Coordinates of C-alpha atoms in Angstrom, one line a residue:
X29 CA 34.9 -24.7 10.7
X30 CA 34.3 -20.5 10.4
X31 CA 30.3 -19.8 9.8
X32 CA 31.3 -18.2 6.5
X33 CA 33.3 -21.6 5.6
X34 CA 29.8 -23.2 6.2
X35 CA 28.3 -20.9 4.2
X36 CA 30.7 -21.4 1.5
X37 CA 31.0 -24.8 1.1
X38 CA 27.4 -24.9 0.9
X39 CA 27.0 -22.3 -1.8
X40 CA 29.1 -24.2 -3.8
X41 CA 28.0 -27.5 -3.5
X42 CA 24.6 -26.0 -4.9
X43 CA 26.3 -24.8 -7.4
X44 CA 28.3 -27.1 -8.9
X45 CA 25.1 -29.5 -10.0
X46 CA 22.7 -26.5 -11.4
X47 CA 20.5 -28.8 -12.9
X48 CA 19.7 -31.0 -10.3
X49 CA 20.0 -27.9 -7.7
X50 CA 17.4 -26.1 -9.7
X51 CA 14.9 -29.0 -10.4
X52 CA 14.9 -29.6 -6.4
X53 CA 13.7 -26.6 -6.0
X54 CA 11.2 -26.3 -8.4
X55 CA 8.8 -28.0 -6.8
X56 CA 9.3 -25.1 -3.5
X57 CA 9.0 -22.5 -6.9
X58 CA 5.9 -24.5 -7.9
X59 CA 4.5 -23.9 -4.1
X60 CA 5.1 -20.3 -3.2
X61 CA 4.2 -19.3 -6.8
X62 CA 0.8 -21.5 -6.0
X63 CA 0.0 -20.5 -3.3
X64 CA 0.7 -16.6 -3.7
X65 CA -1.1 -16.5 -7.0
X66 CA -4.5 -18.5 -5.5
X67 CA -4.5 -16.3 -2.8
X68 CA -4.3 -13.2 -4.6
X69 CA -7.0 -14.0 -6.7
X70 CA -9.4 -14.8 -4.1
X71 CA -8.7 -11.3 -2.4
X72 CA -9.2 -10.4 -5.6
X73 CA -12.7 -12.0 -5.6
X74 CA -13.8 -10.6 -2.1
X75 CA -12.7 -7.1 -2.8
X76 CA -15.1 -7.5 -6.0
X77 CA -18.4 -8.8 -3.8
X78 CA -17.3 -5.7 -1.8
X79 CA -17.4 -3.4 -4.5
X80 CA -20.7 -4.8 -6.1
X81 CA -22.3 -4.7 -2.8
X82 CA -21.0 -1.6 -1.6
X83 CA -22.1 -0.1 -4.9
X84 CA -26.0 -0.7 -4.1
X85 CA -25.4 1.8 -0.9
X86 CA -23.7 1.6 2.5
X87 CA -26.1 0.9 5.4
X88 CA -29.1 0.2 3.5
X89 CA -32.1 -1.9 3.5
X90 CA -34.0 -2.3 -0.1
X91 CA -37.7 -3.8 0.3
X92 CA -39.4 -5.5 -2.2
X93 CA -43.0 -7.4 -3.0
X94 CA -43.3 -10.9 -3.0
X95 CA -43.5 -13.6 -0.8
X96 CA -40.6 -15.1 0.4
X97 CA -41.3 -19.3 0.8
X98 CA -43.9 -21.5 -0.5
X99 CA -44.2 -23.0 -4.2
X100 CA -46.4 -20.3 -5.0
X101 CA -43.9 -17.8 -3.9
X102 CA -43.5 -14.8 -5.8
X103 CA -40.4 -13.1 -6.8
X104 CA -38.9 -10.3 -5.7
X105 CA -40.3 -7.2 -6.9
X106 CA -43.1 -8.7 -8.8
X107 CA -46.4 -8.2 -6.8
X108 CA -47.5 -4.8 -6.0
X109 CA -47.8 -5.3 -2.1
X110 CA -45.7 -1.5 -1.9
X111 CA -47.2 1.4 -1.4
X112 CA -46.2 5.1 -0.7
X113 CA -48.2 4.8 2.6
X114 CA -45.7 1.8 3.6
X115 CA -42.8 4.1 2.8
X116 CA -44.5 7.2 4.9
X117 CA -44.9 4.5 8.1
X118 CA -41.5 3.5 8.3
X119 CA -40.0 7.1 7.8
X120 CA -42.3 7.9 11.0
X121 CA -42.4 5.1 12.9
X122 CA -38.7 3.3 12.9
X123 CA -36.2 4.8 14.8
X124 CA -32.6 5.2 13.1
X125 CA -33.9 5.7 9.9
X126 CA -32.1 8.5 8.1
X127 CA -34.0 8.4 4.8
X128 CA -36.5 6.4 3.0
X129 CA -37.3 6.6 -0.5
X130 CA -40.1 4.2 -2.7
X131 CA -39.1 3.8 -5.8
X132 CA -40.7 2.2 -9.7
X133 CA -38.5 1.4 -12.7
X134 CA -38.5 0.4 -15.6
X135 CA -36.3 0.5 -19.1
X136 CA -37.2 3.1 -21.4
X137 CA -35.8 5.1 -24.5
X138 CA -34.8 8.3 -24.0
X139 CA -34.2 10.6 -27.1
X140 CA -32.9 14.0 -27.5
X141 CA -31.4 16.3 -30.8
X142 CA -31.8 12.8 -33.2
X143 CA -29.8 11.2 -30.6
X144 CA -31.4 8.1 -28.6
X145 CA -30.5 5.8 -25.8
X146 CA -32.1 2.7 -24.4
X147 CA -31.7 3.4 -20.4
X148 CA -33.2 2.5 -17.1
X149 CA -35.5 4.8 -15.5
X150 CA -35.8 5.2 -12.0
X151 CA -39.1 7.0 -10.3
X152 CA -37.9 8.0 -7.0
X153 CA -38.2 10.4 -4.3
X154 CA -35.4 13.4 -2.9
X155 CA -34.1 10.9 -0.5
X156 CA -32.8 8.3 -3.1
X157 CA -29.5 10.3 -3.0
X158 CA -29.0 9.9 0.5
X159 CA -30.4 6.1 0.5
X160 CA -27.7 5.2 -2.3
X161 CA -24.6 7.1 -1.7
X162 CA -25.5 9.2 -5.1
X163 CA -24.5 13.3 -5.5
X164 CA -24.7 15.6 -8.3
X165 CA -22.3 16.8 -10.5
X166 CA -24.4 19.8 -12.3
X167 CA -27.5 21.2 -11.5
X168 CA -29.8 19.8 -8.9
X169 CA -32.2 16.9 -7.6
X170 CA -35.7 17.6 -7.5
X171 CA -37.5 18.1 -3.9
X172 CA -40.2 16.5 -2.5
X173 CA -42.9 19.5 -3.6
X174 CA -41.8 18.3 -7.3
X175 CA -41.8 14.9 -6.7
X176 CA -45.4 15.0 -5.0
X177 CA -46.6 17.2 -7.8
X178 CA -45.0 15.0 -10.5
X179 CA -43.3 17.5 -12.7
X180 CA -41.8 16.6 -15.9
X181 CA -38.0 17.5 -14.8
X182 CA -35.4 14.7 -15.1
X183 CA -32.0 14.0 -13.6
X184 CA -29.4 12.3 -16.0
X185 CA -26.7 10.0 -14.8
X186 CA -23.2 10.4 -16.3
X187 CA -23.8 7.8 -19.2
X188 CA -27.0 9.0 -20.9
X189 CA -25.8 12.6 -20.6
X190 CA -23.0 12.0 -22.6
X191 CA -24.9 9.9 -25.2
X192 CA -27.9 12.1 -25.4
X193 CA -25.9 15.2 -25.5
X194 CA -22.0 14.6 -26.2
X195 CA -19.8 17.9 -25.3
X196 CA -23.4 19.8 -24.4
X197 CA -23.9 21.2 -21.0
X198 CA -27.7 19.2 -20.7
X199 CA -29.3 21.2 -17.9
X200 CA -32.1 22.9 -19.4
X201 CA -32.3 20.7 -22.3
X202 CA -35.2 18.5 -22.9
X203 CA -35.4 14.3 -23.6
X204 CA -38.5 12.7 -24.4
X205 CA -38.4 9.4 -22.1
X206 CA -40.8 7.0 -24.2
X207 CA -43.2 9.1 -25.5
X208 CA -43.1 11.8 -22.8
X209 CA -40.8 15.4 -22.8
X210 CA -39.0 16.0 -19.7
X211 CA -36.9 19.0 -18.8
X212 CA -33.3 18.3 -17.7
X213 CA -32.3 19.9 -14.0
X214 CA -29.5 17.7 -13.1
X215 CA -26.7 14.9 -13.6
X216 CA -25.4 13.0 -11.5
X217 CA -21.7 12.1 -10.5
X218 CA -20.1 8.9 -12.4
X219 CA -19.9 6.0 -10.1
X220 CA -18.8 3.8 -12.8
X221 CA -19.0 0.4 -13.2
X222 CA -20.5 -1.8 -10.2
X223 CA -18.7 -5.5 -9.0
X224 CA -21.2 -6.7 -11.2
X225 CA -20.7 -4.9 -14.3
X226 CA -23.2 -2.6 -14.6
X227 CA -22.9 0.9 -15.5
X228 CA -24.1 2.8 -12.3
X229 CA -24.7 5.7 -14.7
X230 CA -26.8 4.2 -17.1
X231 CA -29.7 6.0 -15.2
X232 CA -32.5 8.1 -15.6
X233 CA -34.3 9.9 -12.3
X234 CA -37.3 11.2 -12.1
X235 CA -40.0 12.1 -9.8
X236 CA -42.2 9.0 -8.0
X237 CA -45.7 11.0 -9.3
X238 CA -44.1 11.5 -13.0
X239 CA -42.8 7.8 -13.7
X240 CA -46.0 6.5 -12.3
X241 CA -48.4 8.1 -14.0
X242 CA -46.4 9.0 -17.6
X243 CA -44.5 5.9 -18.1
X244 CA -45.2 2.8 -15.8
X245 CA -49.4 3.6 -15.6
X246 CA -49.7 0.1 -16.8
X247 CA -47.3 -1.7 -14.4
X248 CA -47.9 0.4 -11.3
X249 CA -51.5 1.3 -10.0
X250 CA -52.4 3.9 -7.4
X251 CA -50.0 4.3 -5.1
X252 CA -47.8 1.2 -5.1
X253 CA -44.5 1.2 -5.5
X254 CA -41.7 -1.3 -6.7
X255 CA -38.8 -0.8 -4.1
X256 CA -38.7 1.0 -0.7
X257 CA -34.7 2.3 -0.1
X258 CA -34.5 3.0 3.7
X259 CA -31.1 4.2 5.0
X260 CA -30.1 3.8 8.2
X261 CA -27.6 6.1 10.5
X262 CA -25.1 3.6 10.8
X263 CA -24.5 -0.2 10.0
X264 CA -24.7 -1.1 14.3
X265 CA -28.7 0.3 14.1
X266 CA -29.0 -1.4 11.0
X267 CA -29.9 -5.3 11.9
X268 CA -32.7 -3.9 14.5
X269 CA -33.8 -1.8 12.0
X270 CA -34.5 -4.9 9.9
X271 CA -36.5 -6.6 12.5
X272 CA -38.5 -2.9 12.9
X273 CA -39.6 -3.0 9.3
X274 CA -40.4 -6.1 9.3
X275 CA -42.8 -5.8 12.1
X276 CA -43.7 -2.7 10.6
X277 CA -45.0 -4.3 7.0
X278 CA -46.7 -7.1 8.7
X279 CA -48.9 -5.0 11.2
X280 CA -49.9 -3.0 8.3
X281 CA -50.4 -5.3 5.9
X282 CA -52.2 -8.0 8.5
X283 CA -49.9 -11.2 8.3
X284 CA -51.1 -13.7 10.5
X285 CA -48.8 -15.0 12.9
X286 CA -47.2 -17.9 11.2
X287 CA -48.1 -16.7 7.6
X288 CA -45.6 -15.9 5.1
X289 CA -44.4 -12.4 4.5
X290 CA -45.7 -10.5 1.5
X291 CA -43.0 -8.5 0.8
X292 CA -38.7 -8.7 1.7
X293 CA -36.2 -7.3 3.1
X294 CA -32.8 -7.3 1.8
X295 CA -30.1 -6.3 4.6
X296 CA -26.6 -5.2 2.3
X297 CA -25.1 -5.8 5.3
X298 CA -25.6 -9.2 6.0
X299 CA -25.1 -9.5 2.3
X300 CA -21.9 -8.3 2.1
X301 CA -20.9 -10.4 5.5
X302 CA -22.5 -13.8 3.9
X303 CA -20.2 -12.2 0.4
X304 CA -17.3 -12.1 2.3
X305 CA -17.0 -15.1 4.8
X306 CA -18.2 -17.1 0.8
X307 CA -15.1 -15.5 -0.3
X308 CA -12.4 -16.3 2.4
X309 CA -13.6 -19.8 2.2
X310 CA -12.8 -20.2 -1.2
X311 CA -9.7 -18.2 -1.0
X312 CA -8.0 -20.4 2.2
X313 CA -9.3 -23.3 0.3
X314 CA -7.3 -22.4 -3.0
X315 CA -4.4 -21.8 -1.0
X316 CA -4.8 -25.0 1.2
X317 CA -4.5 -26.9 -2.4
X318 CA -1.8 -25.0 -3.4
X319 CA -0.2 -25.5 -0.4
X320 CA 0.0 -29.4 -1.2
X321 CA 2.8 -28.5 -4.1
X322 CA 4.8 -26.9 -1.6
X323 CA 4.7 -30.3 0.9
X324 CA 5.7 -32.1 -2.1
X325 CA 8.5 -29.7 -2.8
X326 CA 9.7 -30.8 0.8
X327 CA 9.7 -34.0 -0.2
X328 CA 12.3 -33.6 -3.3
X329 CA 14.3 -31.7 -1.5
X330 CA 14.9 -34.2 1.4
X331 CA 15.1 -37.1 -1.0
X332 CA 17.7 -34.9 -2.7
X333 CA 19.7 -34.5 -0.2
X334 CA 19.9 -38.1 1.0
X335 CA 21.0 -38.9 -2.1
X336 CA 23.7 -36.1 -2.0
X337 CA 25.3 -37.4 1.6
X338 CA 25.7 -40.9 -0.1
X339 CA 27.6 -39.4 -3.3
X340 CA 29.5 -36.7 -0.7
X341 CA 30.6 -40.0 1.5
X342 CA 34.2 -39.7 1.5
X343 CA 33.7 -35.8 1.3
X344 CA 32.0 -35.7 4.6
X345 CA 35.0 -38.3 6.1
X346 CA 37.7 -36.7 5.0
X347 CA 36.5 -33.5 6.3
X348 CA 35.7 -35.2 9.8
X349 CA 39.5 -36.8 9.3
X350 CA 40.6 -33.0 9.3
X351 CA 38.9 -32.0 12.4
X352 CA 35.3 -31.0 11.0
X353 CA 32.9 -31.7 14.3
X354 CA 29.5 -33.6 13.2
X355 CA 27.7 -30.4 14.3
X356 CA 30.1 -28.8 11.6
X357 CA 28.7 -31.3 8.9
X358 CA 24.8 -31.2 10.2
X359 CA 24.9 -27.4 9.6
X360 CA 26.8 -27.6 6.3
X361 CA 23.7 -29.7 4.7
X362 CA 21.1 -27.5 6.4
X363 CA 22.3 -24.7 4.9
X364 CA 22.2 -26.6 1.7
X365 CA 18.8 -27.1 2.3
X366 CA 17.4 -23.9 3.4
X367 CA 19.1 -22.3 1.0
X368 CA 17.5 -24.6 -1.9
X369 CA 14.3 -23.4 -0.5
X370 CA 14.5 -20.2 0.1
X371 CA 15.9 -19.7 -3.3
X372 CA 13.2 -21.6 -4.5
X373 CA 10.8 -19.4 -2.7
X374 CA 12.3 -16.1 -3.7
X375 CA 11.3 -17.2 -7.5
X376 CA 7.9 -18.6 -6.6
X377 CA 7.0 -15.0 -4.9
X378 CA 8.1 -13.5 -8.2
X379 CA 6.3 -15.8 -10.1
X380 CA 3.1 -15.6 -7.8
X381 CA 2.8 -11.9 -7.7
X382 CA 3.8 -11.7 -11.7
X383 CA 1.2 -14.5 -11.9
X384 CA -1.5 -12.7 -10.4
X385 CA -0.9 -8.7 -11.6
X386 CA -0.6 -10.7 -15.5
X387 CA -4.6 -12.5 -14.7
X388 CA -5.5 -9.3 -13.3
X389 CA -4.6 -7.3 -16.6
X390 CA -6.1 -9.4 -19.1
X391 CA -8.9 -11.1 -17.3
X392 CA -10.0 -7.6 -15.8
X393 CA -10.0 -8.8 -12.4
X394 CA -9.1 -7.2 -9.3
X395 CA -6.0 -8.8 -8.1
X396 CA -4.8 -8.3 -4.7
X397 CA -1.4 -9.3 -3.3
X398 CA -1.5 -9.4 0.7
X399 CA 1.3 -7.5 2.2
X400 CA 2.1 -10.9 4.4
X401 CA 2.9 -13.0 0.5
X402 CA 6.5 -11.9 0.8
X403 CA 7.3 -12.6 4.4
X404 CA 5.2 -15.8 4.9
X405 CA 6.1 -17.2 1.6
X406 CA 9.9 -17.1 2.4
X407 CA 9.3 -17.7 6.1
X408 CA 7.7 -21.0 5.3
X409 CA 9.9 -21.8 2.5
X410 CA 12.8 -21.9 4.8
X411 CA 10.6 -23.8 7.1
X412 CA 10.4 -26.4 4.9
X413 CA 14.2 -26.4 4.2
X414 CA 14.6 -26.9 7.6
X415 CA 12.4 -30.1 8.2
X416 CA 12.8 -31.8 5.2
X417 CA 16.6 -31.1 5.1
X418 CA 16.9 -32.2 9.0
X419 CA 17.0 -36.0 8.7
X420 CA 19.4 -35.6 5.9
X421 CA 21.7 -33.7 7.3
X422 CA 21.4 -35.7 10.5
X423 CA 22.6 -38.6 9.0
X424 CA 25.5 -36.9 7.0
X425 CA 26.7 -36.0 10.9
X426 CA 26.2 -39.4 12.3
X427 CA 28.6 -41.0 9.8
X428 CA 31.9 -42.9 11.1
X429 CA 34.7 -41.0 9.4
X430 CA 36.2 -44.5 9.2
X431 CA 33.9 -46.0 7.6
X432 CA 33.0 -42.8 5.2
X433 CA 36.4 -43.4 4.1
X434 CA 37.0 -46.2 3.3
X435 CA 33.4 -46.3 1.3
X436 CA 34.1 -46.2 -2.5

C-alpha cells in the first residue's frame, strides 16, 4: 500500500464515526488545554512577584528596626534603632555602595486650591532616586544642602499632582501636608501600579530635616530614622554587601556575639530569587496535575482503538487477502492514532492559550504563554498517539487473515 493510501484510509476511518472520533480525543483536548492554561497562569504569577519586587528597586537593600527572633521580637520598622549616623557609616565605610538614603514616613493629608488628598509622605534624602529606580518628570529633586537644612519644598508623584492640581502645571504651587505649607519643586515620573497593587505614585517627598521635624516630631525623635535605602553597583556586589552592613549595624550598635540583631536587612534580591523558585514550584506542579488528564486521554484512545480492530476484523483480513503486508496494517492504525491526538492537541492548544488570554482579561492577571506551549503540546500529543496506539495497532498486524475472515 502507497503512504498516501495509508494516510487515506486512515483519515477516513476517523471520519466516518465523528462522534466517537471526537470524544476519544477529548480527553488529549482536556490535557493540552490543561496543561497550557496552568502553565500560563503560573508564568503569569512569577512575572507578577517580579514586577512587585522589581518595583521596590533593582539591587537594593532596605534596613529596618526591630529585632528579628525571639517572642519579644519587634516588627519591622517599629523601634527606632535607625539613625542618620547609621546611614552616614555605611555610605563611608561599605564598599560597592552607590547610594544610601534614610528615610521616615508616614500618611498624611495633603491639600491644595479646596482640593485634598489622603497620601503617603516619604522624608528622604537626594539619593532616594537613585536607591529606587525613581526620575523626574518636571522640575527637580531637592539636594542634600535642602535636605540638611529642611526646607519646606515638596516633590509630588504622578497621582497627588493630578488630584491636587488636575490640568495645572504644580511646580511653584503650594500644598499644605497636614498642617504644614510646602512649596512644590518637582514631580515625579509615573511608575504605575506595583505587583502588589499599589499606586507607586501615590507619593509625597520631602526632605529628611522637614518630615522629621514638621510632620513625624512625635513618631521620630532626634536623629532616627525609619528605613535606610542603600543601593548597590550591581546585584553580584550585592549579597557581600549584606553581610557588610550587617557587620556594620552590629559594631555600632554593640550586639554581643550571639545576641539578636536590632535592626534587618531585607536583600530584594534574594527576595525576588526565594519569589521566583515559590513560583516555578507551583507552576510545574499545576502542570504536573494537568498533565494526569492528558495520561488518561492515552488511555481512551488505546482502549478505542482496540475496540476499533475487533469491529474492523474482516476489514483488516480482507485487506491482508489482497496483498496488504502486516507492517501495512500496523501503520494504518498508528496513523489513526496519532492523528486522533494530534488533532486533539491542536484544539487543546487553542483552547489553552484562549483559556489563559480570557483569565488574563477579566481577572487582571498577567498571563503568559511560553513560546515552547505550541511545539511541546503537539509534540507530546503525538507522543501519546504513538504509545497508546502501539499495542493496538500491533495486534491489528498480528491477526491471521484466515481467521479475520472468517470472524463474523
Amino acid at each position: 500500500m502507497k503512504t498516501g493510501d495509508l494516510f487515506r484510509f486512515s483519515l477516513g476511518a476517523i471520519v466516518a464515526h465523528p462522534m466517537r472520533s471526537a470524544l476519544t480525543a477529548l480527553g488529549v483536548v482536556i490535557g493540552v488545554a490543561a496543561v497550557v492554561m496552568m502553565t500560563a497562569i503560573g508564568l503569569g504569577a512569577q512575572q507578577q512577584v517580579t514586577s512587585a519586587i522589581s518595583g521596590l528597586g533593582s539591587n537594593l537593600l532596605v534596613v529596618t528596626p526591630g529585632a528579628g527572633r525571639g517572642f519579644a521580637a519587634q516588627a519591622a520598622g517599629s523601634g527606632m534603632s535607625l539613625s542618620d549616623r547609621d546611614a552616614a557609616a555605611i555610605r563611608q565605610q561599605v564598599e560597592g555602595v552607590i547610594a544610601v538614603s534614610p528615610a521616615v514616613r508616614g500618611g498624611q493629608q495633603v491639600v491644595a486650591q479646596g482640593a485634598n488628598w489622603n497620601t503617603r509622605v516619604e522624608g528622604v534624602t537626594h539619593d532616594y532616586l537613585a536607591a529606587r529606580d525613581l526620575s523626574i518628570a518636571s522640575g527637580r529633586m531637592f539636594d542634600d544642602r535642602e535636605a540638611q537644612q529642611g526646607r519646606k519644598i515638596a516633590v509630588l508623584g504622578q497621582t497627588v499632582a493630578d488630584e491636587l492640581f488636575p490640568g495645572l502645571d504644580p511646580i511653584g504651587q503650594r500644598v499644605r501636608i497636614g498642617t504644614v505649607p510646602f512649596e512644590v519643586i518637582g514631580v515625579l515620573a509615573s511608575k504605575g501600579q506595583s505587583g502588589f497593587g499599589q499606586d507607586q505614585d501615590d507619593i509625597v517627598l520631602t526632605p529628611l530635616q522637614a518630615a522629621r521635624s514638621r510632620l513625624f516630631g512625635r513618631r521620630v525623635r532626634g536623629d532616627n530614622v525609619q528605613q535606610i535605602y542603600v543601593k548597590a553597583a550591581d546585584e553580584d556586589a550585592l549579597y557581600a554587601m549584606e553581610d557588610d552592613v550587617k557587620a556594620l549595624l552590629r559594631e555600632r550598635h554593640r550586639i554581643a556575639p550571639g545576641a539578636d540583631d536590632d535592626f534587618q536587612v531585607q536583600n530584594m534580591a534574594s527576595i525576588l530569587e526565594a519569589g521566583q523558585k515559590a513560583t516555578q514550584t507551583f507552576t510545574v506542579l499545576l502542570a504536573a496535575v494537568a498533565a494526569v488528564s492528558l495520561l488518561v486521554g492515552g488511555v481512551g484512545i488505546m482502549n478505542i482503538m482496540l475496540v476499533s480492530v475487533t469491529e474492523r476484523t474482516r476489514e483488516i483480513g480482507l485487506r491482508m487477502a489482497l496483498g496488504a503486508r502486516r507492517s501495512d496494517v500496523l501503520m494504518q492504525f498508528a496513523l489513526e492514532s496519532v492523528a486522533l491526538s494530534l488533532g486533539g492537541g491542536l484544539i487543546g492548544l487553542l483552547i489553552g492559550v484562549s483559556g489563559a488570554l480570557l483569565l488574563a482579561k477579566v481577572g487582571q492577571w498577567p498571563a503568559a504563554v511560553p513560546a515552547w506551549a505550541a511545539p511541546v503540546s503537539l509534540g507530546f500529543s503525538v507522543l501519546v498517539g504513538v504509545v497508546f496506539g502501539a499495542y493496538p495497532a500491533w495486534r491489528a498486524a498480528r491477526l491471521d487473515p484466515i481467521e479475520a475472515l472468517r470472524r463474523e
